[in-house]
Amino acid sequence: MGNDYYKTLGLSKGASKEEIKKAYKRLAKKFHPDLNKEDDASDKFKEINEAAAVLGDDKKRAHYDQYGTADFSGFQGGAGGFDFSDFSNFGGFSDFGDIFDMFFGGGRRRGAHGPQRGSDLRYDLEITLEEAASGVNKSLSLERETTCSTCDGKGAKSDSDIVTCDGCGGSGQVTRSQRTPFGVFQTASACPTCGGEGKKIVNPCSKCHGSGSVLNKTKLSVDIPAGVDAGSRLRLAGEGEAGKKGGPSGDLYAFLHVKPHKIFQRDGLDLYSDVPISFIQATLGDEIEVPTLDGKAKMKIPAGTQPGTMFRLKGLGIKSLRGFGVGDQKVRVDVKIPKSLSKTQKQLLRNYAKESADDIQANKGFFSKLKEAFE
Ligand SMILES: [Zn+2]
Ligand SMILES: [Zn+2]
């Protein structure tokens, strides 16, 4: 025989479920790898979990008590196949209660009998860059399952139309006896007549046809805070589909998409834009107006500005969603070279060229250097 699960939990064979729970909680806390840094803590933790998974489950425990093994192959209806290696992935200690509930059938995992939480919904919402920057109120139109008002979610015409399932007598389970070389096994599975509900509806509600919920068109108003970006996700608690049998509603998640902007590109909190200027403005300098997200701003072009130079307009980017910090607007100048010139303009430029023979010489110098490099 392999592990002694009772010994692992420090218990005797007749221990009550309450004692098993207590022992598990105490030991799992002691050896949880997040809290206990000793080398063998994680192995010990696995052993404790394995022991609790078996002794905490009535069926598995009975099997283990009888045969001294937790090998459940061929054992129908049990919750076999739980992978203990997953425990290291559970991470933080806050998940501890969840692990615990899984073994002992706590509040989280209810069967078909209990209330069921409604599904979460996804809504894809496209907004403009301006709306993302300043925040906006949007109206969402959607269809979702809501509790049927005619039957109050029960699915039946009246309470007397819900009757006990005759296939299982209301337990939701059917048991079968199986003869094996080790003795007679009782195996349980969900009742095929009622699907494990234990109840049947004889006269279904005419509005929802027994499902307890109906598809409804709904409009929701949502405030989108300033500073959101593409990929932001807003959760609207309780605005998903209705729960079943008194279970809570699911949540609605609005996924934000931002339309491409004609002028601006966004990178984090910063905005980028190009502005065209003439080569005269670049050469002599000027003060120009540039578009900003909420209007215009003046920007100085110093004399001798090179093509592609990036200027920064401090604080004209996006305000942070969390309320501290604001981005900049970066403006790149695009120096335009005229494509057609009048006779006079050409003459003036030729005169300019004569006047600046040195500059042209400098350009020639660059090419002779280039030539040397390849010789
Ligand atoms: Zn109904
Ligand atoms: Zn049944």
GROMACS .gro file of C-alpha atoms and ligand atoms in nm:
model
  377
    1MET     CA    1   0.000   0.000   0.000
    2GLY     CA    2   0.125   0.346  -0.094
    3ASN     CA    3   0.054   0.654   0.111
    4ASP     CA    4  -0.124   0.649   0.440
    5TYR     CA    5  -0.351   0.946   0.391
    6TYR     CA    6  -0.467   0.944   0.753
    7LYS     CA    7  -0.108   0.956   0.875
    8THR     CA    8  -0.029   1.238   0.631
    9LEU     CA    9  -0.302   1.448   0.790
   10GLY     CA   10  -0.218   1.326   1.142
   11LEU     CA   11  -0.556   1.162   1.188
   12SER     CA   12  -0.692   0.824   1.291
   13LYS     CA   13  -0.906   0.617   1.060
   14GLY     CA   14  -1.239   0.712   1.213
   15ALA     CA   15  -1.180   1.089   1.180
   16SER     CA   16  -1.488   1.300   1.111
   17LYS     CA   17  -1.519   1.520   0.805
   18GLU     CA   18  -1.482   1.824   1.028
   19GLU     CA   19  -1.155   1.687   1.169
   20ILE     CA   20  -1.026   1.622   0.816
   21LYS     CA   21  -1.112   1.977   0.715
   22LYS     CA   22  -0.940   2.124   1.020
   23ALA     CA   23  -0.627   1.912   0.977
   24TYR     CA   24  -0.606   1.999   0.610
   25LYS     CA   25  -0.642   2.372   0.669
   26ARG     CA   26  -0.379   2.372   0.941
   27LEU     CA   27  -0.124   2.164   0.748
   28ALA     CA   28  -0.182   2.326   0.409
   29LYS     CA   29  -0.117   2.665   0.565
   30LYS     CA   30   0.198   2.532   0.730
   31PHE     CA   31   0.342   2.382   0.411
   32HIS     CA   32   0.204   2.615   0.144
   33PRO     CA   33   0.504   2.687  -0.084
   34ASP     CA   34   0.429   3.060  -0.072
   35LEU     CA   35   0.469   3.064   0.302
   36ASN     CA   36   0.711   2.784   0.372
   37LYS     CA   37   1.047   2.811   0.199
   38GLU     CA   38   1.189   2.480   0.317
   39ASP     CA   39   1.301   2.248   0.040
   40ASP     CA   40   1.053   1.972   0.097
   41ALA     CA   41   0.755   2.201   0.170
   42SER     CA   42   0.612   2.177  -0.179
   43ASP     CA   43   0.631   1.795  -0.181
   44LYS     CA   44   0.469   1.789   0.158
   45PHE     CA   45   0.202   2.031   0.036
   46LYS     CA   46   0.123   1.801  -0.255
   47GLU     CA   47   0.093   1.501  -0.023
   48ILE     CA   48  -0.147   1.691   0.202
   49ASN     CA   49  -0.359   1.796  -0.092
   50GLU     CA   50  -0.369   1.445  -0.228
   51ALA     CA   51  -0.471   1.308   0.109
   52ALA     CA   52  -0.740   1.573   0.155
   53ALA     CA   53  -0.875   1.520  -0.197
   54VAL     CA   54  -0.934   1.156  -0.116
   55LEU     CA   55  -1.045   1.174   0.247
   56GLY     CA   56  -1.256   1.484   0.185
   57ASP     CA   57  -1.461   1.304  -0.077
   58ASP     CA   58  -1.701   1.047   0.073
   59LYS     CA   59  -1.690   0.813  -0.225
   60LYS     CA   60  -1.314   0.820  -0.261
   61ARG     CA   61  -1.268   0.782   0.110
   62ALA     CA   62  -1.494   0.475   0.120
   63HIS     CA   63  -1.297   0.324  -0.167
   64TYR     CA   64  -0.969   0.404   0.002
   65ASP     CA   65  -1.085   0.263   0.337
   66GLN     CA   66  -1.192  -0.057   0.166
   67TYR     CA   67  -0.900  -0.117  -0.070
   68GLY     CA   68  -0.623   0.101   0.071
   69THR     CA   69  -0.564   0.266  -0.262
   70ALA     CA   70  -0.679   0.580  -0.434
   71ASP     CA   71  -0.670   0.426  -0.779
   72PHE     CA   72  -1.012   0.502  -0.914
   73SER     CA   73  -0.973   0.372  -1.265
   74GLY     CA   74  -1.301   0.220  -1.372
   75PHE     CA   75  -1.481   0.392  -1.092
   76GLN     CA   76  -1.772   0.576  -1.250
   77GLY     CA   77  -1.937   0.888  -1.126
   78GLY     CA   78  -1.654   0.998  -0.902
   79ALA     CA   79  -1.466   1.323  -0.943
   80GLY     CA   80  -1.151   1.141  -1.051
   81GLY     CA   81  -0.880   1.281  -1.269
   82PHE     CA   82  -0.790   1.576  -1.053
   83ASP     CA   83  -0.435   1.674  -1.141
   84PHE     CA   84  -0.240   1.751  -0.828
   85SER     CA   85   0.054   1.888  -1.016
   86ASP     CA   86  -0.166   2.192  -1.083
   87PHE     CA   87  -0.135   2.303  -0.727
   88SER     CA   88   0.189   2.481  -0.774
   89ASN     CA   89   0.012   2.697  -1.029
   90PHE     CA   90  -0.249   2.819  -0.789
   91GLY     CA   91  -0.014   3.093  -0.686
   92GLY     CA   92  -0.114   3.330  -0.410
   93PHE     CA   93  -0.248   3.232  -0.078
   94SER     CA   94  -0.579   3.398  -0.152
   95ASP     CA   95  -0.669   3.108  -0.377
   96PHE     CA   96  -0.647   2.881  -0.083
   97GLY     CA   97  -1.018   2.891  -0.005
   98ASP     CA   98  -1.097   2.794  -0.362
   99ILE     CA   99  -0.880   2.485  -0.348
  100PHE     CA  100  -1.045   2.398  -0.023
  101ASP     CA  101  -1.397   2.438  -0.157
  102MET     CA  102  -1.318   2.216  -0.451
  103PHE     CA  103  -1.254   1.921  -0.222
  104PHE     CA  104  -1.531   1.973   0.024
  105GLY     CA  105  -1.805   2.090  -0.206
  106GLY     CA  106  -1.812   2.442  -0.067
  107GLY     CA  107  -2.009   2.728  -0.214
  108ARG     CA  108  -1.838   2.753  -0.548
  109ARG     CA  109  -1.912   2.435  -0.727
  110ARG     CA  110  -2.279   2.369  -0.718
  111GLY     CA  111  -2.446   2.107  -0.928
  112ALA     CA  112  -2.741   2.157  -1.157
  113HIS     CA  113  -2.964   2.193  -0.852
  114GLY     CA  114  -2.826   2.518  -0.719
  115PRO     CA  115  -2.830   2.875  -0.848
  116GLN     CA  116  -2.615   2.938  -1.153
  117ARG     CA  117  -2.442   3.261  -1.235
  118GLY     CA  118  -2.532   3.416  -1.572
  119SER     CA  119  -2.279   3.431  -1.855
  120ASP     CA  120  -2.048   3.726  -1.901
  121LEU     CA  121  -2.098   3.927  -2.218
  122ARG     CA  122  -1.854   4.107  -2.444
  123TYR     CA  123  -1.936   4.432  -2.620
  124ASP     CA  124  -1.697   4.585  -2.873
  125LEU     CA  125  -1.715   4.961  -2.871
  126GLU     CA  126  -1.543   5.198  -3.113
  127ILE     CA  127  -1.464   5.551  -2.998
  128THR     CA  128  -1.268   5.841  -3.144
  129LEU     CA  129  -0.928   5.958  -3.021
  130GLU     CA  130  -1.090   6.277  -2.889
  131GLU     CA  131  -1.340   6.067  -2.689
  132ALA     CA  132  -1.061   5.849  -2.552
  133ALA     CA  133  -0.870   6.160  -2.443
  134SER     CA  134  -1.154   6.354  -2.282
  135GLY     CA  135  -1.392   6.077  -2.176
  136VAL     CA  136  -1.743   6.028  -2.308
  137ASN     CA  137  -2.083   5.885  -2.220
  138LYS     CA  138  -2.194   5.613  -2.461
  139SER     CA  139  -2.516   5.426  -2.505
  140LEU     CA  140  -2.478   5.052  -2.569
  141SER     CA  141  -2.754   4.860  -2.747
  142LEU     CA  142  -2.748   4.489  -2.688
  143GLU     CA  143  -2.957   4.177  -2.665
  144ARG     CA  144  -2.918   3.964  -2.357
  145GLU     CA  145  -3.093   3.689  -2.167
  146THR     CA  146  -3.298   3.835  -1.884
  147THR     CA  147  -3.509   3.659  -1.624
  148CYS     CA  148  -3.855   3.584  -1.763
  149SER     CA  149  -4.099   3.819  -1.590
  150THR     CA  150  -4.402   3.599  -1.658
  151CYS     CA  151  -4.275   3.303  -1.452
  152ASP     CA  152  -4.014   3.487  -1.248
  153GLY     CA  153  -3.745   3.259  -1.388
  154LYS     CA  154  -3.910   2.938  -1.272
  155GLY     CA  155  -3.993   2.823  -1.624
  156ALA     CA  156  -4.334   2.683  -1.525
  157LYS     CA  157  -4.687   2.822  -1.555
  158SER     CA  158  -4.736   2.791  -1.182
  159ASP     CA  159  -4.552   2.641  -0.885
  160SER     CA  160  -4.772   2.330  -0.898
  161ASP     CA  161  -4.645   2.264  -1.252
  162ILE     CA  162  -4.302   2.181  -1.111
  163VAL     CA  163  -4.309   1.820  -1.000
  164THR     CA  164  -4.059   1.575  -0.860
  165CYS     CA  165  -3.882   1.373  -1.129
  166ASP     CA  166  -4.013   1.017  -1.136
  167GLY     CA  167  -3.691   0.890  -1.290
  168CYS     CA  168  -3.482   0.959  -0.981
  169GLY     CA  169  -3.737   1.040  -0.715
  170GLY     CA  170  -3.601   1.394  -0.690
  171SER     CA  171  -3.241   1.316  -0.603
  172GLY     CA  172  -3.114   1.403  -0.951
  173GLN     CA  173  -2.898   1.091  -0.943
  174VAL     CA  174  -2.948   0.734  -1.043
  175THR     CA  175  -2.742   0.462  -0.878
  176ARG     CA  176  -2.648   0.133  -1.029
  177SER     CA  177  -2.500  -0.174  -0.864
  178GLN     CA  178  -2.206  -0.337  -1.034
  179ARG     CA  179  -2.057  -0.670  -0.941
  180THR     CA  180  -1.676  -0.679  -0.957
  181PRO     CA  181  -1.411  -0.921  -0.829
  182PHE     CA  182  -1.374  -0.692  -0.526
  183GLY     CA  183  -1.740  -0.686  -0.436
  184VAL     CA  184  -2.050  -0.490  -0.530
  185PHE     CA  185  -2.005  -0.130  -0.630
  186GLN     CA  186  -2.264   0.140  -0.615
  187THR     CA  187  -2.208   0.394  -0.888
  188ALA     CA  188  -2.403   0.717  -0.923
  189SER     CA  189  -2.462   0.931  -1.230
  190ALA     CA  190  -2.688   1.222  -1.325
  191CYS     CA  191  -3.048   1.126  -1.388
  192PRO     CA  192  -3.108   1.111  -1.766
  193THR     CA  193  -3.476   1.208  -1.730
  194CYS     CA  194  -3.426   1.541  -1.557
  195GLY     CA  195  -3.057   1.599  -1.631
  196GLY     CA  196  -2.975   1.606  -1.259
  197GLU     CA  197  -3.233   1.869  -1.167
  198GLY     CA  198  -3.450   1.632  -0.964
  199LYS     CA  199  -3.756   1.819  -1.091
  200LYS     CA  200  -3.967   1.829  -1.402
  201ILE     CA  201  -4.187   2.100  -1.548
  202VAL     CA  202  -4.523   1.967  -1.668
  203ASN     CA  203  -4.668   2.297  -1.798
  204PRO     CA  204  -4.386   2.520  -1.921
  205CYS     CA  205  -4.426   2.897  -1.914
  206SER     CA  206  -4.563   3.008  -2.251
  207LYS     CA  207  -4.332   3.309  -2.273
  208CYS     CA  208  -3.993   3.145  -2.209
  209HIS     CA  209  -4.093   2.783  -2.291
  210GLY     CA  210  -3.945   2.656  -1.968
  211SER     CA  211  -3.598   2.808  -1.987
  212GLY     CA  212  -3.675   3.078  -1.732
  213SER     CA  213  -3.514   3.352  -1.938
  214VAL     CA  214  -3.597   3.551  -2.249
  215LEU     CA  215  -3.387   3.748  -2.497
  216ASN     CA  216  -3.437   4.121  -2.444
  217LYS     CA  217  -3.314   4.428  -2.624
  218THR     CA  218  -3.150   4.661  -2.375
  219LYS     CA  219  -2.987   5.001  -2.380
  220LEU     CA  220  -2.714   5.076  -2.130
  221SER     CA  221  -2.539   5.400  -2.058
  222VAL     CA  222  -2.168   5.381  -1.982
  223ASP     CA  223  -1.928   5.655  -1.874
  224ILE     CA  224  -1.592   5.610  -2.040
  225PRO     CA  225  -1.325   5.784  -1.834
  226ALA     CA  226  -1.073   6.023  -1.988
  227GLY     CA  227  -0.740   5.863  -2.079
  228VAL     CA  228  -0.853   5.519  -2.192
  229ASP     CA  229  -0.671   5.360  -2.483
  230ALA     CA  230  -0.737   5.096  -2.745
  231GLY     CA  231  -0.748   4.762  -2.566
  232SER     CA  232  -0.892   4.907  -2.245
  233ARG     CA  233  -1.167   4.694  -2.099
  234LEU     CA  234  -1.450   4.826  -1.885
  235ARG     CA  235  -1.641   4.594  -1.656
  236LEU     CA  236  -2.008   4.662  -1.597
  237ALA     CA  237  -2.085   4.444  -1.299
  238GLY     CA  238  -2.412   4.254  -1.313
  239GLU     CA  239  -2.496   4.370  -1.668
  240GLY     CA  240  -2.431   4.031  -1.830
  241GLU     CA  241  -2.687   3.756  -1.875
  242ALA     CA  242  -2.934   3.673  -1.600
  243GLY     CA  243  -2.845   3.393  -1.361
  244LYS     CA  244  -3.055   3.080  -1.334
  245LYS     CA  245  -3.253   2.971  -1.029
  246GLY     CA  246  -3.182   3.289  -0.840
  247GLY     CA  247  -2.810   3.296  -0.927
  248PRO     CA  248  -2.642   3.633  -0.982
  249SER     CA  249  -2.615   3.792  -1.325
  250GLY     CA  250  -2.290   3.780  -1.520
  251ASP     CA  251  -2.086   4.089  -1.603
  252LEU     CA  252  -2.064   4.287  -1.922
  253TYR     CA  253  -1.719   4.375  -2.055
  254ALA     CA  254  -1.688   4.666  -2.297
  255PHE     CA  255  -1.374   4.629  -2.510
  256LEU     CA  256  -1.262   4.965  -2.644
  257HIS     CA  257  -1.134   5.027  -2.994
  258VAL     CA  258  -1.007   5.366  -3.107
  259LYS     CA  259  -1.068   5.482  -3.465
  260PRO     CA  260  -0.757   5.591  -3.655
  261HIS     CA  261  -0.723   5.971  -3.649
  262LYS     CA  262  -0.661   6.186  -3.959
  263ILE     CA  263  -0.390   6.393  -3.794
  264PHE     CA  264  -0.267   6.226  -3.476
  265GLN     CA  265  -0.103   5.899  -3.387
  266ARG     CA  266  -0.097   5.802  -3.023
  267ASP     CA  267   0.182   5.632  -2.834
  268GLY     CA  268   0.100   5.593  -2.466
  269LEU     CA  269   0.024   5.943  -2.345
  270ASP     CA  270   0.206   6.118  -2.630
  271LEU     CA  271   0.055   6.233  -2.958
  272TYR     CA  272   0.246   6.255  -3.284
  273SER     CA  273   0.164   6.469  -3.587
  274ASP     CA  274   0.331   6.608  -3.898
  275VAL     CA  275   0.309   6.970  -4.008
  276PRO     CA  276   0.409   7.097  -4.352
  277ILE     CA  277   0.627   7.411  -4.375
  278SER     CA  278   0.791   7.580  -4.671
  279PHE     CA  279   1.167   7.573  -4.720
  280ILE     CA  280   1.156   7.951  -4.672
  281GLN     CA  281   0.998   7.906  -4.326
  282ALA     CA  282   1.253   7.638  -4.244
  283THR     CA  283   1.537   7.861  -4.354
  284LEU     CA  284   1.428   8.195  -4.214
  285GLY     CA  285   1.223   8.077  -3.918
  286ASP     CA  286   0.857   8.155  -3.846
  287GLU     CA  287   0.577   8.114  -3.599
  288ILE     CA  288   0.307   7.876  -3.716
  289GLU     CA  289  -0.023   7.735  -3.590
  290VAL     CA  290  -0.051   7.361  -3.538
  291PRO     CA  291  -0.366   7.159  -3.470
  292THR     CA  292  -0.400   7.010  -3.122
  293LEU     CA  293  -0.658   6.765  -2.989
  294ASP     CA  294  -0.873   7.050  -2.862
  295GLY     CA  295  -0.794   7.334  -3.099
  296LYS     CA  296  -0.479   7.506  -3.209
  297ALA     CA  297  -0.144   7.602  -3.061
  298LYS     CA  298   0.130   7.839  -3.171
  299MET     CA  299   0.469   7.687  -3.244
  300LYS     CA  300   0.801   7.859  -3.316
  301ILE     CA  301   1.011   7.739  -3.611
  302PRO     CA  302   1.369   7.858  -3.551
  303ALA     CA  303   1.574   7.977  -3.850
  304GLY     CA  304   1.770   7.691  -4.003
  305THR     CA  305   1.528   7.412  -3.905
  306GLN     CA  306   1.619   7.084  -4.074
  307PRO     CA  307   1.362   6.857  -4.242
  308GLY     CA  308   1.220   6.598  -4.004
  309THR     CA  309   1.298   6.796  -3.689
  310MET     CA  310   1.064   6.700  -3.404
  311PHE     CA  311   0.929   6.974  -3.177
  312ARG     CA  312   0.765   6.912  -2.844
  313LEU     CA  313   0.452   7.087  -2.724
  314LYS     CA  314   0.469   7.011  -2.357
  315GLY     CA  315   0.153   6.887  -2.186
  316LEU     CA  316  -0.062   6.882  -2.499
  317GLY     CA  317  -0.083   6.501  -2.509
  318ILE     CA  318  -0.325   6.272  -2.329
  319LYS     CA  319  -0.401   6.300  -1.957
  320SER     CA  320  -0.335   5.978  -1.768
  321LEU     CA  321  -0.636   5.764  -1.685
  322ARG     CA  322  -0.514   5.741  -1.327
  323GLY     CA  323  -0.517   6.115  -1.293
  324PHE     CA  324  -0.148   6.191  -1.266
  325GLY     CA  325   0.073   6.277  -1.558
  326VAL     CA  326   0.004   6.412  -1.901
  327GLY     CA  327   0.175   6.340  -2.233
  328ASP     CA  328   0.324   6.577  -2.490
  329GLN     CA  329   0.237   6.650  -2.848
  330LYS     CA  330   0.534   6.588  -3.078
  331VAL     CA  331   0.528   6.777  -3.406
  332ARG     CA  332   0.753   6.673  -3.691
  333VAL     CA  333   0.812   6.933  -3.961
  334ASP     CA  334   0.775   6.823  -4.318
  335VAL     CA  335   0.971   7.072  -4.533
  336LYS     CA  336   0.800   7.112  -4.868
  337ILE     CA  337   1.008   7.174  -5.181
  338PRO     CA  338   0.814   7.365  -5.448
  339LYS     CA  339   0.740   7.161  -5.760
  340SER     CA  340   0.690   7.447  -6.001
  341LEU     CA  341   0.838   7.796  -5.997
  342SER     CA  342   0.772   8.113  -6.194
  343LYS     CA  343   1.047   8.264  -6.410
  344THR     CA  344   1.114   8.530  -6.149
  345GLN     CA  345   1.136   8.275  -5.867
  346LYS     CA  346   1.385   8.069  -6.066
  347GLN     CA  347   1.595   8.376  -6.134
  348LEU     CA  348   1.594   8.469  -5.766
  349LEU     CA  349   1.709   8.121  -5.670
  350ARG     CA  350   1.988   8.130  -5.927
  351ASN     CA  351   2.099   8.458  -5.779
  352TYR     CA  352   2.085   8.295  -5.438
  353ALA     CA  353   2.303   8.010  -5.564
  354LYS     CA  354   2.563   8.255  -5.693
  355GLU     CA  355   2.558   8.429  -5.359
  356SER     CA  356   2.611   8.101  -5.171
  357ALA     CA  357   2.891   7.946  -5.376
  358ASP     CA  358   3.053   7.831  -5.052
  359ASP     CA  359   2.754   7.613  -4.959
  360ILE     CA  360   2.756   7.446  -5.297
  361GLN     CA  361   3.128   7.393  -5.255
  362ALA     CA  362   3.055   7.223  -4.922
  363ASN     CA  363   2.821   6.988  -5.102
  364LYS     CA  364   3.091   6.906  -5.358
  365GLY     CA  365   3.327   6.837  -5.071
  366PHE     CA  366   3.084   6.571  -4.945
  367PHE     CA  367   3.088   6.394  -5.280
  368SER     CA  368   3.465   6.393  -5.309
  369LYS     CA  369   3.482   6.241  -4.961
  370LEU     CA  370   3.234   5.978  -5.073
  371LYS     CA  371   3.449   5.903  -5.376
  372GLU     CA  372   3.757   5.857  -5.157
  373ALA     CA  373   3.569   5.613  -4.940
  374PHE     CA  374   3.513   5.382  -5.235
  375GLU     CA  375   3.863   5.399  -5.378
  376ZN      ZN  376  -4.120   3.217  -1.821
  377ZN      ZN  377  -3.454   1.272  -1.241
   0.00000   0.00000   0.00000
